[in-house]
Amino acid sequence: MKPFTTHTGKVAVLNRANVDTDQIIPKQFLKRIEKTGYGRFAFFDWRYLPDGSENPDFELNHENNKGASILLAGENFGCGSSREHAPWALSDYGFQVILAPSYADIFHQNCLKNGILPIALDQSVLDLIRQKSFVEGYELKIDLQKQKILDNEGLSQDFSVDPYWKDMLLHGKDEIDLTLNYGENISKYEDTRKATFL
């Protein structure tokens, strides 16, 4: 994964509560074996009309949300099944940060494991950011090292993140990378097991 230190981007608002992983990436697209290419299927049932054209009523299809890399969502975002494809789809769509009042636990973990930073904020702060996001050119800066959300209009909001995941994101590591740090020890252990079974 790429290290996450700071990110500045446009905010897209999906002001819906209890958005489940089947809405983020519908089940019919889970047959792929790659981790990439899911972005075009993200929010498929809301995003497209039956004829395949974009649904003009879906929030993320609005012109002011195009090109956004920060998603502002409602409470309990990512509920439902534990599919890891959901953060894959969001990442491939272009989102690197999610702001919401709360998340489903497994989805929250899956985001962190796949390089997306999910931040939980009070609803009052989210409401303020949502109002500002409709102004053309509005952007947020997410500083993971300082654990701050900033804008050019004086917003400076602290956020919390687990120290373990903060370190992993800052260094662009996943749990496979962490395991590989012990490659020499693993090899030694495997050598002793081979001798046991000879």
mmCIF file of C-alpha atoms in Angstrom:
data_model
loop_
_atom_site.group_PDB
_atom_site.id
_atom_site.type_symbol
_atom_site.label_atom_id
_atom_site.label_comp_id
_atom_site.label_asym_id
_atom_site.label_seq_id
_atom_site.Cartn_x
_atom_site.Cartn_y
_atom_site.Cartn_z
ATOM 1 C CA MET A 1 0.000 0.000 0.000
ATOM 2 C CA LYS A 2 1.017 3.622 -0.439
ATOM 3 C CA PRO A 3 1.899 5.485 2.745
ATOM 4 C CA PHE A 4 -0.858 7.806 3.955
ATOM 5 C CA THR A 5 0.503 10.966 5.557
ATOM 6 C CA THR A 6 -1.701 13.835 4.390
ATOM 7 C CA HIS A 7 -4.486 13.957 1.861
ATOM 8 C CA THR A 8 -6.234 16.969 0.370
ATOM 9 C CA GLY A 9 -9.367 16.429 -1.653
ATOM 10 C CA LYS A 10 -12.893 17.310 -2.614
ATOM 11 C CA VAL A 11 -15.771 16.046 -0.466
ATOM 12 C CA ALA A 12 -18.710 14.048 -1.850
ATOM 13 C CA VAL A 13 -21.798 13.768 0.326
ATOM 14 C CA LEU A 14 -23.801 10.547 0.588
ATOM 15 C CA ASN A 15 -26.172 11.578 3.344
ATOM 16 C CA ARG A 16 -27.767 8.165 3.946
ATOM 17 C CA ALA A 17 -27.758 6.072 7.107
ATOM 18 C CA ASN A 18 -27.183 2.310 7.241
ATOM 19 C CA VAL A 19 -25.574 2.000 3.813
ATOM 20 C CA ASP A 20 -24.701 -1.680 3.671
ATOM 21 C CA THR A 21 -21.897 -3.412 1.824
ATOM 22 C CA ASP A 22 -24.314 -4.891 -0.721
ATOM 23 C CA GLN A 23 -25.173 -1.349 -1.808
ATOM 24 C CA ILE A 24 -21.504 -0.383 -1.876
ATOM 25 C CA ILE A 25 -20.657 -3.384 -4.081
ATOM 26 C CA PRO A 26 -23.596 -5.638 -5.080
ATOM 27 C CA LYS A 27 -23.123 -9.395 -4.775
ATOM 28 C CA GLN A 28 -23.182 -10.102 -8.529
ATOM 29 C CA PHE A 29 -19.787 -8.399 -8.875
ATOM 30 C CA LEU A 30 -18.000 -10.501 -6.267
ATOM 31 C CA LYS A 31 -16.910 -13.148 -8.763
ATOM 32 C CA ARG A 32 -13.805 -11.216 -9.767
ATOM 33 C CA ILE A 33 -10.541 -12.488 -8.283
ATOM 34 C CA GLU A 34 -8.606 -9.208 -8.533
ATOM 35 C CA LYS A 35 -8.637 -6.451 -5.925
ATOM 36 C CA THR A 36 -8.920 -3.779 -8.628
ATOM 37 C CA GLY A 37 -11.560 -2.840 -11.146
ATOM 38 C CA TYR A 38 -14.473 -2.654 -8.703
ATOM 39 C CA GLY A 39 -14.854 1.126 -8.850
ATOM 40 C CA ARG A 40 -17.167 1.069 -11.850
ATOM 41 C CA PHE A 41 -19.531 -1.207 -9.914
ATOM 42 C CA ALA A 42 -19.588 0.820 -6.680
ATOM 43 C CA PHE A 43 -23.138 1.773 -5.649
ATOM 44 C CA PHE A 44 -24.272 0.115 -8.879
ATOM 45 C CA ASP A 45 -27.981 -0.195 -8.056
ATOM 46 C CA TRP A 46 -28.231 3.471 -7.063
ATOM 47 C CA ARG A 47 -25.766 4.810 -9.580
ATOM 48 C CA TYR A 48 -27.262 3.477 -12.808
ATOM 49 C CA LEU A 49 -30.699 3.269 -14.386
ATOM 50 C CA PRO A 50 -31.958 -0.039 -15.864
ATOM 51 C CA ASP A 51 -30.743 1.049 -19.337
ATOM 52 C CA GLY A 52 -27.181 1.470 -18.002
ATOM 53 C CA SER A 53 -27.159 5.262 -18.029
ATOM 54 C CA GLU A 54 -26.245 7.269 -14.935
ATOM 55 C CA ASN A 55 -29.073 7.942 -12.520
ATOM 56 C CA PRO A 56 -29.283 11.755 -12.272
ATOM 57 C CA ASP A 57 -30.928 11.498 -8.842
ATOM 58 C CA PHE A 58 -28.020 9.642 -7.222
ATOM 59 C CA GLU A 59 -25.877 11.973 -5.140
ATOM 60 C CA LEU A 60 -22.477 10.831 -6.361
ATOM 61 C CA ASN A 61 -23.533 11.382 -9.983
ATOM 62 C CA HIS A 62 -24.070 15.098 -9.348
ATOM 63 C CA GLU A 63 -21.472 17.271 -11.037
ATOM 64 C CA ASN A 64 -20.296 18.851 -7.781
ATOM 65 C CA ASN A 65 -19.356 15.383 -6.463
ATOM 66 C CA LYS A 66 -17.343 14.236 -9.484
ATOM 67 C CA GLY A 67 -13.662 13.709 -8.727
ATOM 68 C CA ALA A 68 -14.139 13.651 -4.958
ATOM 69 C CA SER A 69 -11.682 11.599 -2.884
ATOM 70 C CA ILE A 70 -13.317 12.126 0.520
ATOM 71 C CA LEU A 71 -16.730 10.573 1.180
ATOM 72 C CA LEU A 72 -19.021 12.054 3.807
ATOM 73 C CA ALA A 73 -21.551 9.393 4.779
ATOM 74 C CA GLY A 74 -24.306 8.715 7.317
ATOM 75 C CA GLU A 75 -24.314 6.645 10.489
ATOM 76 C CA ASN A 76 -23.548 2.919 10.538
ATOM 77 C CA PHE A 77 -21.806 3.091 7.173
ATOM 78 C CA GLY A 78 -20.680 -0.275 5.800
ATOM 79 C CA CYS A 79 -23.141 -2.423 7.741
ATOM 80 C CA GLY A 80 -24.302 -5.815 6.467
ATOM 81 C CA SER A 81 -22.003 -8.564 5.275
ATOM 82 C CA SER A 82 -18.270 -8.440 5.928
ATOM 83 C CA ARG A 83 -17.140 -8.444 2.280
ATOM 84 C CA GLU A 84 -13.702 -6.903 1.811
ATOM 85 C CA HIS A 85 -14.755 -6.005 -1.724
ATOM 86 C CA ALA A 86 -16.554 -2.937 -0.311
ATOM 87 C CA PRO A 87 -13.380 -0.975 0.520
ATOM 88 C CA TRP A 88 -11.812 -2.270 -2.689
ATOM 89 C CA ALA A 89 -14.708 -0.707 -4.625
ATOM 90 C CA LEU A 90 -14.522 2.570 -2.707
ATOM 91 C CA SER A 91 -10.762 2.808 -3.182
ATOM 92 C CA ASP A 92 -10.997 2.003 -6.884
ATOM 93 C CA TYR A 93 -13.747 4.617 -7.213
ATOM 94 C CA GLY A 94 -11.250 7.139 -5.835
ATOM 95 C CA PHE A 95 -12.101 7.546 -2.159
ATOM 96 C CA GLN A 96 -9.181 7.642 0.269
ATOM 97 C CA VAL A 97 -10.992 8.992 3.320
ATOM 98 C CA ILE A 98 -14.479 8.395 4.721
ATOM 99 C CA LEU A 99 -16.138 10.683 7.260
ATOM 100 C CA ALA A 100 -19.177 9.360 9.136
ATOM 101 C CA PRO A 101 -20.710 9.351 12.628
ATOM 102 C CA SER A 102 -20.214 5.579 12.956
ATOM 103 C CA TYR A 103 -19.197 2.456 11.037
ATOM 104 C CA ALA A 104 -19.865 -1.250 11.112
ATOM 105 C CA ASP A 105 -16.875 -2.768 12.940
ATOM 106 C CA ILE A 106 -15.731 -5.236 10.274
ATOM 107 C CA PHE A 107 -16.079 -2.685 7.477
ATOM 108 C CA HIS A 108 -14.055 -0.199 9.537
ATOM 109 C CA GLN A 109 -11.257 -2.755 9.941
ATOM 110 C CA ASN A 110 -11.375 -3.714 6.269
ATOM 111 C CA CYS A 111 -10.949 -0.075 5.269
ATOM 112 C CA LEU A 112 -7.847 0.316 7.421
ATOM 113 C CA LYS A 113 -6.405 -2.929 6.074
ATOM 114 C CA ASN A 114 -6.823 -1.620 2.528
ATOM 115 C CA GLY A 115 -5.420 1.879 2.915
ATOM 116 C CA ILE A 116 -8.656 3.842 3.400
ATOM 117 C CA LEU A 117 -8.870 6.089 6.465
ATOM 118 C CA PRO A 118 -12.341 5.929 8.082
ATOM 119 C CA ILE A 119 -12.841 8.805 10.527
ATOM 120 C CA ALA A 120 -15.711 8.980 13.012
ATOM 121 C CA LEU A 121 -16.908 12.517 13.772
ATOM 122 C CA ASP A 122 -19.737 14.117 15.714
ATOM 123 C CA GLN A 123 -22.783 14.838 13.603
ATOM 124 C CA SER A 124 -22.448 18.593 14.211
ATOM 125 C CA VAL A 125 -18.986 18.600 12.605
ATOM 126 C CA LEU A 126 -20.218 16.498 9.685
ATOM 127 C CA ASP A 127 -23.140 18.890 9.175
ATOM 128 C CA LEU A 128 -20.728 21.828 9.017
ATOM 129 C CA ILE A 129 -18.488 20.068 6.480
ATOM 130 C CA ARG A 130 -21.519 19.030 4.432
ATOM 131 C CA GLN A 131 -22.728 22.630 4.205
ATOM 132 C CA LYS A 132 -19.287 23.811 3.133
ATOM 133 C CA SER A 133 -18.865 21.007 0.583
ATOM 134 C CA PHE A 134 -21.477 22.521 -1.738
ATOM 135 C CA VAL A 135 -19.285 25.586 -2.310
ATOM 136 C CA GLU A 136 -17.319 25.202 -5.526
ATOM 137 C CA GLY A 137 -13.627 24.523 -4.938
ATOM 138 C CA TYR A 138 -14.052 23.487 -1.304
ATOM 139 C CA GLU A 139 -11.469 20.955 -0.116
ATOM 140 C CA LEU A 140 -10.446 19.303 3.116
ATOM 141 C CA LYS A 141 -6.953 18.416 4.226
ATOM 142 C CA ILE A 142 -6.559 15.267 6.328
ATOM 143 C CA ASP A 143 -3.313 15.194 8.315
ATOM 144 C CA LEU A 144 -2.896 11.699 9.741
ATOM 145 C CA GLN A 145 0.327 12.429 11.613
ATOM 146 C CA LYS A 146 -1.288 15.324 13.516
ATOM 147 C CA GLN A 147 -4.732 13.681 13.471
ATOM 148 C CA LYS A 148 -6.378 16.859 12.210
ATOM 149 C CA ILE A 149 -8.955 17.792 9.584
ATOM 150 C CA LEU A 150 -8.348 21.241 8.131
ATOM 151 C CA ASP A 151 -9.792 23.576 5.537
ATOM 152 C CA ASN A 152 -8.940 27.052 4.272
ATOM 153 C CA GLU A 153 -11.782 28.622 6.235
ATOM 154 C CA GLY A 154 -10.464 28.000 9.731
ATOM 155 C CA LEU A 155 -11.705 24.485 10.401
ATOM 156 C CA SER A 156 -9.300 22.524 12.587
ATOM 157 C CA GLN A 157 -10.881 19.341 13.870
ATOM 158 C CA ASP A 158 -9.058 16.629 15.817
ATOM 159 C CA PHE A 159 -9.877 12.993 15.161
ATOM 160 C CA SER A 160 -8.902 9.726 16.783
ATOM 161 C CA VAL A 161 -7.292 6.703 15.191
ATOM 162 C CA ASP A 162 -5.904 3.521 16.706
ATOM 163 C CA PRO A 163 -2.103 3.929 17.110
ATOM 164 C CA TYR A 164 -1.438 0.548 15.486
ATOM 165 C CA TRP A 165 -3.407 1.423 12.344
ATOM 166 C CA LYS A 166 -2.007 4.950 12.291
ATOM 167 C CA ASP A 167 1.498 3.520 12.124
ATOM 168 C CA MET A 168 0.501 0.984 9.457
ATOM 169 C CA LEU A 169 -1.085 3.675 7.266
ATOM 170 C CA LEU A 170 1.753 6.155 7.728
ATOM 171 C CA HIS A 171 4.237 3.515 6.559
ATOM 172 C CA GLY A 172 2.030 2.028 3.849
ATOM 173 C CA LYS A 173 2.080 -1.420 5.418
ATOM 174 C CA ASP A 174 -0.528 -4.144 5.610
ATOM 175 C CA GLU A 175 -0.524 -7.230 7.797
ATOM 176 C CA ILE A 176 1.288 -9.275 5.139
ATOM 177 C CA ASP A 177 4.142 -6.762 5.233
ATOM 178 C CA LEU A 178 4.172 -7.076 9.000
ATOM 179 C CA THR A 179 4.413 -10.859 8.778
ATOM 180 C CA LEU A 180 7.227 -10.658 6.218
ATOM 181 C CA ASN A 181 9.292 -8.695 8.742
ATOM 182 C CA TYR A 182 9.655 -12.032 10.529
ATOM 183 C CA GLY A 183 10.630 -13.935 7.387
ATOM 184 C CA GLU A 184 13.932 -15.173 8.828
ATOM 185 C CA ASN A 185 12.265 -16.471 11.992
ATOM 186 C CA ILE A 186 9.509 -18.133 9.978
ATOM 187 C CA SER A 187 12.066 -19.879 7.775
ATOM 188 C CA LYS A 188 13.974 -21.140 10.825
ATOM 189 C CA TYR A 189 10.756 -22.456 12.352
ATOM 190 C CA GLU A 190 9.799 -24.217 9.126
ATOM 191 C CA ASP A 191 13.246 -25.814 8.965
ATOM 192 C CA THR A 192 12.786 -27.276 12.454
ATOM 193 C CA ARG A 193 9.345 -28.637 11.522
ATOM 194 C CA LYS A 194 10.773 -30.338 8.436
ATOM 195 C CA ALA A 195 13.369 -32.068 10.604
ATOM 196 C CA THR A 196 10.643 -33.297 12.962
ATOM 197 C CA PHE A 197 8.787 -35.107 10.203
ATOM 198 C CA LEU A 198 11.815 -36.725 8.501
#
